[in-house]
Tab-separated table of C-alpha atoms in Angstrom:
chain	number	residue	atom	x	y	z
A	1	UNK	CA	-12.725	23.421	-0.637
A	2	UNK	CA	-14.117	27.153	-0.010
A	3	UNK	CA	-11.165	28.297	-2.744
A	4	UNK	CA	-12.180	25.592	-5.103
A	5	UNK	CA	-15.728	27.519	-4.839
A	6	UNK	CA	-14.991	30.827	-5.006
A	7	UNK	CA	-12.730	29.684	-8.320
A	8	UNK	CA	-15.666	27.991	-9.508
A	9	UNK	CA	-17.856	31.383	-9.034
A	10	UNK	CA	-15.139	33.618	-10.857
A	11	UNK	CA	-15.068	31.321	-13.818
A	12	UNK	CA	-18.576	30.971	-13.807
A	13	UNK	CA	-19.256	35.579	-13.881
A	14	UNK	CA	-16.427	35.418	-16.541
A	15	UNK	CA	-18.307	33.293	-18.724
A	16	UNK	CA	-21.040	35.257	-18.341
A	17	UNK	CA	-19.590	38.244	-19.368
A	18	UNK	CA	-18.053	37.087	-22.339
A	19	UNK	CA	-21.683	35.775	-23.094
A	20	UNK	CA	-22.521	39.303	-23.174
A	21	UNK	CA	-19.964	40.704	-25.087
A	22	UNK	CA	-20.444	38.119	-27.967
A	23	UNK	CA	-24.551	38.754	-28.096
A	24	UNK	CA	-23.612	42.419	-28.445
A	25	UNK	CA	-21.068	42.179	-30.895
A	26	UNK	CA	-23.368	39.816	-32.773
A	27	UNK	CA	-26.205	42.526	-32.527
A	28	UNK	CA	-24.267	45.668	-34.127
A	29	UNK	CA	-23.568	43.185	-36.873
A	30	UNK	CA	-26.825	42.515	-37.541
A	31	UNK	CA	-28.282	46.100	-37.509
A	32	UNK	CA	-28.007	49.145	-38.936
A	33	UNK	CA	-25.732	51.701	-37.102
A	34	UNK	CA	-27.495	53.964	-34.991
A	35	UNK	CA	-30.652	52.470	-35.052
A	36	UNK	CA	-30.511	50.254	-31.739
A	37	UNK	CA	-28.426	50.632	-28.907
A	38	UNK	CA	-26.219	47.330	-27.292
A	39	UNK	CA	-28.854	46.881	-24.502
A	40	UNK	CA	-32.220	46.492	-27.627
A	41	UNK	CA	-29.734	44.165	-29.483
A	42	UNK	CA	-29.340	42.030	-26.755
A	43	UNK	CA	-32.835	42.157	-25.755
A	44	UNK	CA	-33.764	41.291	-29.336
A	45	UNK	CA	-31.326	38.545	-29.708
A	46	UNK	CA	-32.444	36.550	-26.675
A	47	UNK	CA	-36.450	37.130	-27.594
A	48	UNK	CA	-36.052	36.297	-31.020
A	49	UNK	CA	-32.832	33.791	-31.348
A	50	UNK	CA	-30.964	33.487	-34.514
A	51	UNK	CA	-30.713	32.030	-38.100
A	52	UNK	CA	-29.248	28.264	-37.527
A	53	UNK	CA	-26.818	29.918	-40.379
A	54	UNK	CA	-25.628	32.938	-38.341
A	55	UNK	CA	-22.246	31.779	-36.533
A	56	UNK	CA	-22.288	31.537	-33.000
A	57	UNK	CA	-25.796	31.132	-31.770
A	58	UNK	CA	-25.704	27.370	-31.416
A	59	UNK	CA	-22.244	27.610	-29.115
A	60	UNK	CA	-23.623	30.650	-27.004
A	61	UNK	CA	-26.686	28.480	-26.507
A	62	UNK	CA	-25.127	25.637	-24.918
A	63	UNK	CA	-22.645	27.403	-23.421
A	64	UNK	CA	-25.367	29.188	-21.130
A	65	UNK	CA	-27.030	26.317	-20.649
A	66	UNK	CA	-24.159	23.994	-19.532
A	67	UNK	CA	-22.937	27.112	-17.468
A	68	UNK	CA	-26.114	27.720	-15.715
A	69	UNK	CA	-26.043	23.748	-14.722
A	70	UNK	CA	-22.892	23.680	-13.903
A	71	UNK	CA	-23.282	26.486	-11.680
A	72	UNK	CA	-26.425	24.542	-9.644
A	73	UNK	CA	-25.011	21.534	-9.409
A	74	UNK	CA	-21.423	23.256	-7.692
A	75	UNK	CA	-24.061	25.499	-5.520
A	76	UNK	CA	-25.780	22.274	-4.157
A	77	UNK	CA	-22.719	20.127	-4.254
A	78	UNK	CA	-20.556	22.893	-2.146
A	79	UNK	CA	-22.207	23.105	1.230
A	80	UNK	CA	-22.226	18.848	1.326
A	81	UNK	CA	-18.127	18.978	0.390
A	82	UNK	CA	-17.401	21.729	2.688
A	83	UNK	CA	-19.548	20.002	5.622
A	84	UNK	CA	-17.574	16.678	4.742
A	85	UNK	CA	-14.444	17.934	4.742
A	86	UNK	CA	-14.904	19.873	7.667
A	87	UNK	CA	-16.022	16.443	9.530
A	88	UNK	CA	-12.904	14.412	8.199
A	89	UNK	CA	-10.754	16.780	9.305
A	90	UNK	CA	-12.504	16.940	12.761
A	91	UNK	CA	-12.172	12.814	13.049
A	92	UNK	CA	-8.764	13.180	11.933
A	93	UNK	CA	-7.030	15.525	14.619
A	94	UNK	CA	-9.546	13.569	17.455
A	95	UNK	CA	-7.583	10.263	15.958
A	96	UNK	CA	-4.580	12.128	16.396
A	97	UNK	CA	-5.090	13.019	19.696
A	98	UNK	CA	-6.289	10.295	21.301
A	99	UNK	CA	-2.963	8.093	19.501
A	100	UNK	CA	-0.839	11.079	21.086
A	101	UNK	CA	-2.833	10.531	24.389
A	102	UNK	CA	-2.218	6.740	24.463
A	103	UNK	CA	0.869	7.311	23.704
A	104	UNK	CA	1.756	9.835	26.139
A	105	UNK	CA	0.138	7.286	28.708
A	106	UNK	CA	1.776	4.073	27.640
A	107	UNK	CA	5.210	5.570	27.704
A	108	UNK	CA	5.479	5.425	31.274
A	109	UNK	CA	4.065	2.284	31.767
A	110	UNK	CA	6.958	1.014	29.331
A	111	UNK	CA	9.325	2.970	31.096
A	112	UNK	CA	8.586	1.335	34.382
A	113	UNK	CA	8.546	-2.178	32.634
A	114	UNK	CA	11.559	-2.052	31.168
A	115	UNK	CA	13.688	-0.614	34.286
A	116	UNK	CA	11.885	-3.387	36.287
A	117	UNK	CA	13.480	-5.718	34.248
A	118	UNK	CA	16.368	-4.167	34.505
A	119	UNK	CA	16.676	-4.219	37.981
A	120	UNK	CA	15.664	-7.831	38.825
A	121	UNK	CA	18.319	-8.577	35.747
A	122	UNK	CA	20.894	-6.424	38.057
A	123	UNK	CA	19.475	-7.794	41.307
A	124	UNK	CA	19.733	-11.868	39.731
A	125	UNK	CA	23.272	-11.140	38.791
A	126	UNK	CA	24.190	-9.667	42.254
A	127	UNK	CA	22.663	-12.582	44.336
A	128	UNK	CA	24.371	-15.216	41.751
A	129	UNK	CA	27.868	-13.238	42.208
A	130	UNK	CA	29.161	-13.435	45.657
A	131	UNK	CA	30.037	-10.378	47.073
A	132	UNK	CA	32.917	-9.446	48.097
A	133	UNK	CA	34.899	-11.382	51.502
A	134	UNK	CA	34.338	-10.345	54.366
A	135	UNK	CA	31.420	-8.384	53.630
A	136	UNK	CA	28.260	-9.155	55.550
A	137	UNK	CA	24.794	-8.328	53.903
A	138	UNK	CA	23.289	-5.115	55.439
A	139	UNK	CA	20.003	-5.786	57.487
A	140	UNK	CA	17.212	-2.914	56.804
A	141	UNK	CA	15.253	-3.564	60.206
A	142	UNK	CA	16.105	-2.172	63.409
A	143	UNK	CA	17.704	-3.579	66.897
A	144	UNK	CA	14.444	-3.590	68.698
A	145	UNK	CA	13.580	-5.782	65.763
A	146	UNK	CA	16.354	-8.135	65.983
A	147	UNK	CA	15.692	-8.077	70.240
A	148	UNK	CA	12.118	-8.848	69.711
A	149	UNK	CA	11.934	-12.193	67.092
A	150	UNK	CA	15.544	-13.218	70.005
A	151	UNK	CA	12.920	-12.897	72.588
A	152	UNK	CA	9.863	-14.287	70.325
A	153	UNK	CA	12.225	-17.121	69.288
A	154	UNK	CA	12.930	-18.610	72.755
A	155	UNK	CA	9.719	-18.377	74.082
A	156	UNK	CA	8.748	-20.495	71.259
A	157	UNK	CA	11.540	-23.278	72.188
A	158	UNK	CA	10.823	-22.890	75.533
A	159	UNK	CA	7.173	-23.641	74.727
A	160	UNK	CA	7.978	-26.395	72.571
A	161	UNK	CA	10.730	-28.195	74.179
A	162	UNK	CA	8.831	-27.945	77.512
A	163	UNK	CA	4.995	-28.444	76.853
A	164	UNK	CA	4.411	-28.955	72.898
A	165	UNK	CA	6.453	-32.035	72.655
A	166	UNK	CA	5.514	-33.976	75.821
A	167	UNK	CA	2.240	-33.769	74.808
A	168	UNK	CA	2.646	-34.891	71.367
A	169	UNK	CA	4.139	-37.988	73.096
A	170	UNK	CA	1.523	-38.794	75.128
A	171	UNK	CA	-1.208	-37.773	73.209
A	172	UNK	CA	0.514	-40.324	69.939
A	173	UNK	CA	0.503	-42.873	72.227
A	174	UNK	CA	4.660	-43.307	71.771
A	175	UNK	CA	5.428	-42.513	75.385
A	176	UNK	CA	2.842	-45.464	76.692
A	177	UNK	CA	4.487	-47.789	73.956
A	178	UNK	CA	8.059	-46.938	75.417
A	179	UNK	CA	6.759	-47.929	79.005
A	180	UNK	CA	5.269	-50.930	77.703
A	181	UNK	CA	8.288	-52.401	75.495
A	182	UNK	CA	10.698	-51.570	78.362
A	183	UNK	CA	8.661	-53.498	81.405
A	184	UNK	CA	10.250	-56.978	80.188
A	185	UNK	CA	14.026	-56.441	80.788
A	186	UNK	CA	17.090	-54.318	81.560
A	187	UNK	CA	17.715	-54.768	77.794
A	188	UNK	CA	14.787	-54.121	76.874
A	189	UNK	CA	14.346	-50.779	78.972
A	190	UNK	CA	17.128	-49.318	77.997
A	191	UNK	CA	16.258	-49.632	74.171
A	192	UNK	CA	12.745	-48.465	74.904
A	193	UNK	CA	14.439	-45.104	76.611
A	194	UNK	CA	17.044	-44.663	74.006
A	195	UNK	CA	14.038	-44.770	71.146
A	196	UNK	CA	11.633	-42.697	72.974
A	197	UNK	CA	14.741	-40.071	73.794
A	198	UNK	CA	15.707	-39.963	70.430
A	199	UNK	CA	11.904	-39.569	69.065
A	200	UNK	CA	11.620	-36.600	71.044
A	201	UNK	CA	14.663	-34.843	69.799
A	202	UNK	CA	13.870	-35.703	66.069
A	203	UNK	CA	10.382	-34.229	67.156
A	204	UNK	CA	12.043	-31.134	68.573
A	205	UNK	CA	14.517	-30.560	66.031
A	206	UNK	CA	11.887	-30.954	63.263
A	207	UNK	CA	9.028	-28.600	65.127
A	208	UNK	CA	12.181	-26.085	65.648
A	209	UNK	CA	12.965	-26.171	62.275
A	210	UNK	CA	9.517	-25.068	60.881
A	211	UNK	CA	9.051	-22.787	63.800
A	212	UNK	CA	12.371	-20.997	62.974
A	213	UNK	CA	11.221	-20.554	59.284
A	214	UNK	CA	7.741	-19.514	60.134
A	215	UNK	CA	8.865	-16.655	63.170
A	216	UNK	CA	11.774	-15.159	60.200
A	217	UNK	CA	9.263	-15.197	57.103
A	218	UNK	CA	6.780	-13.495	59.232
A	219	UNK	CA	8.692	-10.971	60.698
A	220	UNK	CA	10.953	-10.643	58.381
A	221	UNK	CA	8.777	-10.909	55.155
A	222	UNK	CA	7.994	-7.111	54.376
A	223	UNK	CA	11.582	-6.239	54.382
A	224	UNK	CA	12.250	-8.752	51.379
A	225	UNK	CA	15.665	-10.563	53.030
A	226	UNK	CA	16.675	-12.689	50.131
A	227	UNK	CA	16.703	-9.880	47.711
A	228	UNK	CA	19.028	-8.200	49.813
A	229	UNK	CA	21.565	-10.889	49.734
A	230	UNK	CA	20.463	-12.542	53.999
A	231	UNK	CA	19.329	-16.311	53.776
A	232	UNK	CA	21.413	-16.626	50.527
A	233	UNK	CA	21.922	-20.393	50.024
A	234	UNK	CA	23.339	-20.450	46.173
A	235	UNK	CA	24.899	-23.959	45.386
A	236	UNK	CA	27.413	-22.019	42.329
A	237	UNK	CA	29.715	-21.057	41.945
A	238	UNK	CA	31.012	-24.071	44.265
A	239	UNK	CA	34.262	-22.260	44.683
A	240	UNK	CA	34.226	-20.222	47.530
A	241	UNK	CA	32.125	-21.969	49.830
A	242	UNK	CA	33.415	-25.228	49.553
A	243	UNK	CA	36.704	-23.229	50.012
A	244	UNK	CA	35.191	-22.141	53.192
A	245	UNK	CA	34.155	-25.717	54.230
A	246	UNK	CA	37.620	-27.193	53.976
A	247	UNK	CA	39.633	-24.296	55.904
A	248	UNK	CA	36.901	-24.802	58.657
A	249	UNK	CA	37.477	-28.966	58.557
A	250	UNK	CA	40.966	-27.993	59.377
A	251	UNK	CA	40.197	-25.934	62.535
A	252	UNK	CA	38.426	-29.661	63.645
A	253	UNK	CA	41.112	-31.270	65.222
A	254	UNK	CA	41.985	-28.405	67.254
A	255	UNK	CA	38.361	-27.587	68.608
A	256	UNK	CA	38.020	-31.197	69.245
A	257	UNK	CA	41.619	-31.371	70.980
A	258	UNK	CA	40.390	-28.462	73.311
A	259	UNK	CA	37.121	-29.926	74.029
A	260	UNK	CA	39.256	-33.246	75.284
A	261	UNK	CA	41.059	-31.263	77.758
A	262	UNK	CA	37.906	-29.442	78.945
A	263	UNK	CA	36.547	-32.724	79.936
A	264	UNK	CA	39.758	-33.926	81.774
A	265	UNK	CA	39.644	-30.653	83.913
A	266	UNK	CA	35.766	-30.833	84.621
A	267	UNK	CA	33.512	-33.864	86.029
A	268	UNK	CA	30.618	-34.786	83.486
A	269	UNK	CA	27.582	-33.817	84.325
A	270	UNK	CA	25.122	-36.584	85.514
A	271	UNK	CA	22.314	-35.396	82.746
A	272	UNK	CA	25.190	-35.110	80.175
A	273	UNK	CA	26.933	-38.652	80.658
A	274	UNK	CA	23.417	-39.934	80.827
A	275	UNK	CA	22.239	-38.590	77.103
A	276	UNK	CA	26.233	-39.963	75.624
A	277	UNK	CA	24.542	-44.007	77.597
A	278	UNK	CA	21.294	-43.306	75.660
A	279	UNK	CA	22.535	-42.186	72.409
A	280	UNK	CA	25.159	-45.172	72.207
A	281	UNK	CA	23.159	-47.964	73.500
A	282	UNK	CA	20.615	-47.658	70.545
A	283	UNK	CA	20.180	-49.528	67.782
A	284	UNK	CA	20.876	-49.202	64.026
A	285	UNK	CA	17.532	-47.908	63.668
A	286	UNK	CA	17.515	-45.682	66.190
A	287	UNK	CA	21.083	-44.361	65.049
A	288	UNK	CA	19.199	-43.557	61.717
A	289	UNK	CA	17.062	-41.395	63.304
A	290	UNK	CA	19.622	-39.732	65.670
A	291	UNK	CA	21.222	-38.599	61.891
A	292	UNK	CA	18.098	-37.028	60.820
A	293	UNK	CA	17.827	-35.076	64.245
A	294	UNK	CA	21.394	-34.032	64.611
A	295	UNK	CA	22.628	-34.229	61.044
A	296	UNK	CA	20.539	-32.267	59.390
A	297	UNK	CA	17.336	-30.630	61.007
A	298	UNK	CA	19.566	-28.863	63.888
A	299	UNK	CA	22.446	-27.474	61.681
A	300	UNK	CA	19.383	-25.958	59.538
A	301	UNK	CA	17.460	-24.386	61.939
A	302	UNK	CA	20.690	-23.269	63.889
A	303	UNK	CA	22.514	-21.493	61.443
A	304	UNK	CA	19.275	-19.883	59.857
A	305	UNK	CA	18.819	-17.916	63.754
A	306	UNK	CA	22.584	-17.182	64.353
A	307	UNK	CA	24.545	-16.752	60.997
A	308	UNK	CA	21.421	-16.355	58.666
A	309	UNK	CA	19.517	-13.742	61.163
A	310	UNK	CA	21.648	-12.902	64.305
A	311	UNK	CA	25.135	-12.134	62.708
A	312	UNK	CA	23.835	-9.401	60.606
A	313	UNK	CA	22.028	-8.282	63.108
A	314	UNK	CA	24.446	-7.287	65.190
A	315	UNK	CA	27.182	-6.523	62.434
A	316	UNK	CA	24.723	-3.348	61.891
A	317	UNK	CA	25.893	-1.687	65.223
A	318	UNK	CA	29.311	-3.395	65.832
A	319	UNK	CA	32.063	-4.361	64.293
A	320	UNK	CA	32.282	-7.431	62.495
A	321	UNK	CA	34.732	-9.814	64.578
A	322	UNK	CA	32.641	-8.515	67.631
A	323	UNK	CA	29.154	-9.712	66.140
A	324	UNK	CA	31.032	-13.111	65.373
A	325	UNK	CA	31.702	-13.299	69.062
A	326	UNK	CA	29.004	-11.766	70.210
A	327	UNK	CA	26.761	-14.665	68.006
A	328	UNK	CA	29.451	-17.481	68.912
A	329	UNK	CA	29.073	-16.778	72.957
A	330	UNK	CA	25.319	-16.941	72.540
A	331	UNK	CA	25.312	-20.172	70.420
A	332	UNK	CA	27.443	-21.446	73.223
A	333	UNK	CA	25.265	-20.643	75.722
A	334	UNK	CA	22.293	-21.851	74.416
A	335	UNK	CA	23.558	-25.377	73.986
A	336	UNK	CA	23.139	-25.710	77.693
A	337	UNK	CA	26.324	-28.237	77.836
A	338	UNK	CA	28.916	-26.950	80.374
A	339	UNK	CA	31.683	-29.720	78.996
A	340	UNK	CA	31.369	-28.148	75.867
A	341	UNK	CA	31.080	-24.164	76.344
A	342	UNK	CA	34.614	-23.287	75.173
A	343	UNK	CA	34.457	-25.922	72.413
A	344	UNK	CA	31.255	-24.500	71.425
A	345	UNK	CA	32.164	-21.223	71.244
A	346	UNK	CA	35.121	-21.751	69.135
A	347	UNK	CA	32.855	-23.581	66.785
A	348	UNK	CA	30.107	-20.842	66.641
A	349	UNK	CA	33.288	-18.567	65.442
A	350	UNK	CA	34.523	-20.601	62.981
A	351	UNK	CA	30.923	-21.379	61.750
A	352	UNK	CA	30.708	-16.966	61.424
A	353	UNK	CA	33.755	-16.632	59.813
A	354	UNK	CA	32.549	-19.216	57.272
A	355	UNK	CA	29.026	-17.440	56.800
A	356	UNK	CA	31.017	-13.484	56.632
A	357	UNK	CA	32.953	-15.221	54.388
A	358	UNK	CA	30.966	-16.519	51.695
A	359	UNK	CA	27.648	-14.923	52.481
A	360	UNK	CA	26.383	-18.371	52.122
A	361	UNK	CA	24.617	-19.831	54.439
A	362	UNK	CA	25.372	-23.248	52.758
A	363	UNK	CA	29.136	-23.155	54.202
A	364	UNK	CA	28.400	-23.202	57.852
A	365	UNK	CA	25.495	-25.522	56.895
A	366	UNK	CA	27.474	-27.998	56.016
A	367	UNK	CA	30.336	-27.168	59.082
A	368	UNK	CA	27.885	-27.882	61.024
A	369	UNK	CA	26.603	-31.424	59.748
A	370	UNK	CA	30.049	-32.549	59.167
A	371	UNK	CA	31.032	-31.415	62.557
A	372	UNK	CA	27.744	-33.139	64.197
A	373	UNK	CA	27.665	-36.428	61.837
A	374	UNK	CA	32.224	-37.166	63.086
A	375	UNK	CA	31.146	-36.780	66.902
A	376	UNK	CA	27.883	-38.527	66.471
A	377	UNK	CA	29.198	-41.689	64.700
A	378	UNK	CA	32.263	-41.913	67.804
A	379	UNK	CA	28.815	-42.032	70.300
A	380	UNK	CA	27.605	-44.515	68.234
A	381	UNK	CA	30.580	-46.852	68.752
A	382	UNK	CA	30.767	-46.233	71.715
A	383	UNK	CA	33.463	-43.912	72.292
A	384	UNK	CA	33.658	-39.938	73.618
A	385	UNK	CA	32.039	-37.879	71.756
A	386	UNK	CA	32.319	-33.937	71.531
A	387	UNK	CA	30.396	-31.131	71.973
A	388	UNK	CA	26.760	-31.457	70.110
């Protein structure tokens, strides 16, 4: 714009000039040499214009005149166009800015989207695709961790088995109803025990069940297990873990063989032969019941504490076929059935293998249940059942 002026200007003093010249060229023409100078001609010319018929006066009159217009209007017009122009170009670098800006501050935020995609693409993958054998998922939290939600866990059975559940009995009113159908007859008596016994282990079983889920998630939670690959129960690919499942149905016979020849070498214990009477003089409906408690709320809750939490746990400071034992003697142990120790024990290990495996909890899920379901249905007939 301010060279567009100063062009104007320069074309404007040219025109001028040549004005000039022409008026004085005009003037020595029309007087006498000598007797006026260029500066009286010129003077004369403008006071006293020309003859219509003289060439040139018409053309240097509207030339000044257009020239001196021209000039105004490009006087007034420049500080408006150069005010203008300096504005537009002002708008346009603070458009330019703040897009660079917004830009600059949007890139990271893409950045961060797009790898967070990335890695819960990578992450999905990883928990859908075993890894490999053998390979136990590495816990992030700490022994004392894994010693304090043991010790948090049993005082919670403890509390439950001992004092939650008797008074859920008696405060439902079952335990007075038990009392009340069994006053009639032997028969009767019996039935009305065998009911309430197996109402209170459903009732145990279930309360341990939510109890074990609650104490994990909440101590457990900020470390974000299942994205690590712990508590993984993935129904596909069906391949390994159902692999698992049927080399651990073939270790049955054997663990169930040993647990017969336990029993030959050691006397039953009163409490135990008394809980085989109760569970096999109940009726269908009772039986149903007995499934639901042994079948399939124990196997959960068990193998979410030792396999799901426990086995890692201690695979993080010892070797892995020493955390299977370690785990498998303190399954054992917890079972509180003397008969059934060694059998136990044998089962806890093949249960570990089947979980170190896979890395699915759903193979010593189902161990479990099929293991508990074959020894519950020979107690139901009325024969010896094993270890439970």
């Amino acid at each position: 714009m301010g060279l567009f002026f100063l062009r104007s200007l320069a074309a404007a003093g040219s025109l001028q000039r040549r004005q000039l010249r022409r008026l004085a060229t005009d003037g020595a023409e029309g007087y006498p040499a000598g007797s006026v100078s260029l500066q009286d001609a010129a003077l004369h010319s403008s006071n006293n214009p020309r003859h219509p018929d003289q060439p040139g006066s018409e053309l240097a009159a509207g030339d000044s005149g257009s020239s001196s217009s021209a000039q105004d209007g490009q006087d007034q017009q420049a500080p408006s166009l150069a005010a203008a122009s300096t504005a537009a170009e002002a708008e346009g670098a603070q458009a330019r800015q703040q897009h660079v800006g917004e830009g600059l501050r949007l890139a990271p935020a893409a950045d961060t989207v797009v790898h967070s995609q990335q890695a819960e693409q990578q992450q999905q993958q990883q928990l859908e695709q075993p890894g490999s054998p053998w390979q136990l998922p590495k816990v992030p939290w700490s022994l004392n961790t894994t010693i304090t939600i043991a010790v948090l866990w049993l005082c919670c059975f403890l509390a439950l088995n001992n004092s939650v559940v008797p008074a859920l009995l008696r405060w439902s009113g079952i335990q007075a109803a038990s009392k009340a159908a069994g006053a009639g007859s032997a028969a009767a008596a019996a039935e009305a025990a065998a009911r309430l016994h197996v109402v209170r282990h459903l009732l145990l079983e279930t309360l341990q069940v939510v109890a074990t889920m609650l104490l994990l998630r909440r101590s457990l939670g900020r470390y974000k297990p299942r994205q690590l690959g712990l508590f993984a129960t993935p129904f596909w690919p069906l391949r390994r873990w159902l692999l698992a499942v049927a080399a651990g149905l073939l270790t049955f016979p054997v663990i169930d063989w040993v647990y017969h020849r336990v029993v030959l070498l050691l006397p039953a214990a009163e409490e135990y032969a008394i809980s085989q009477q109760l569970v096999s003089s109940s009726s269908w409906e009772t039986s149903a019941l007995w499934f639901g408690a042994l079948v399939v709320c124990s196997p959960i809750w068990e193998e979410l504490l030792f396999r799901g939490f426990l086995l890692p746990s201690l695979a993080k400071y010892l070797p892995r076929w020493a955390a299977v034992a370690v785990t498998s003697l303190i399954f054992a142990c917890l079972h509180f059935n003397r008969e059934g120790m060694l059998a136990l024990l044998l089962l806890g290990a093949v249960f570990g293998a089947a979980y170190a495996y896979t890395q699915n909890l759903l193979a010593p899920i189902v161990l479990h249940s099929l293991w508990n379901a074959s020894h519950l249905v020979r107690v139901l007939l009325g024969g010896n059942g094993g270890a439970l």
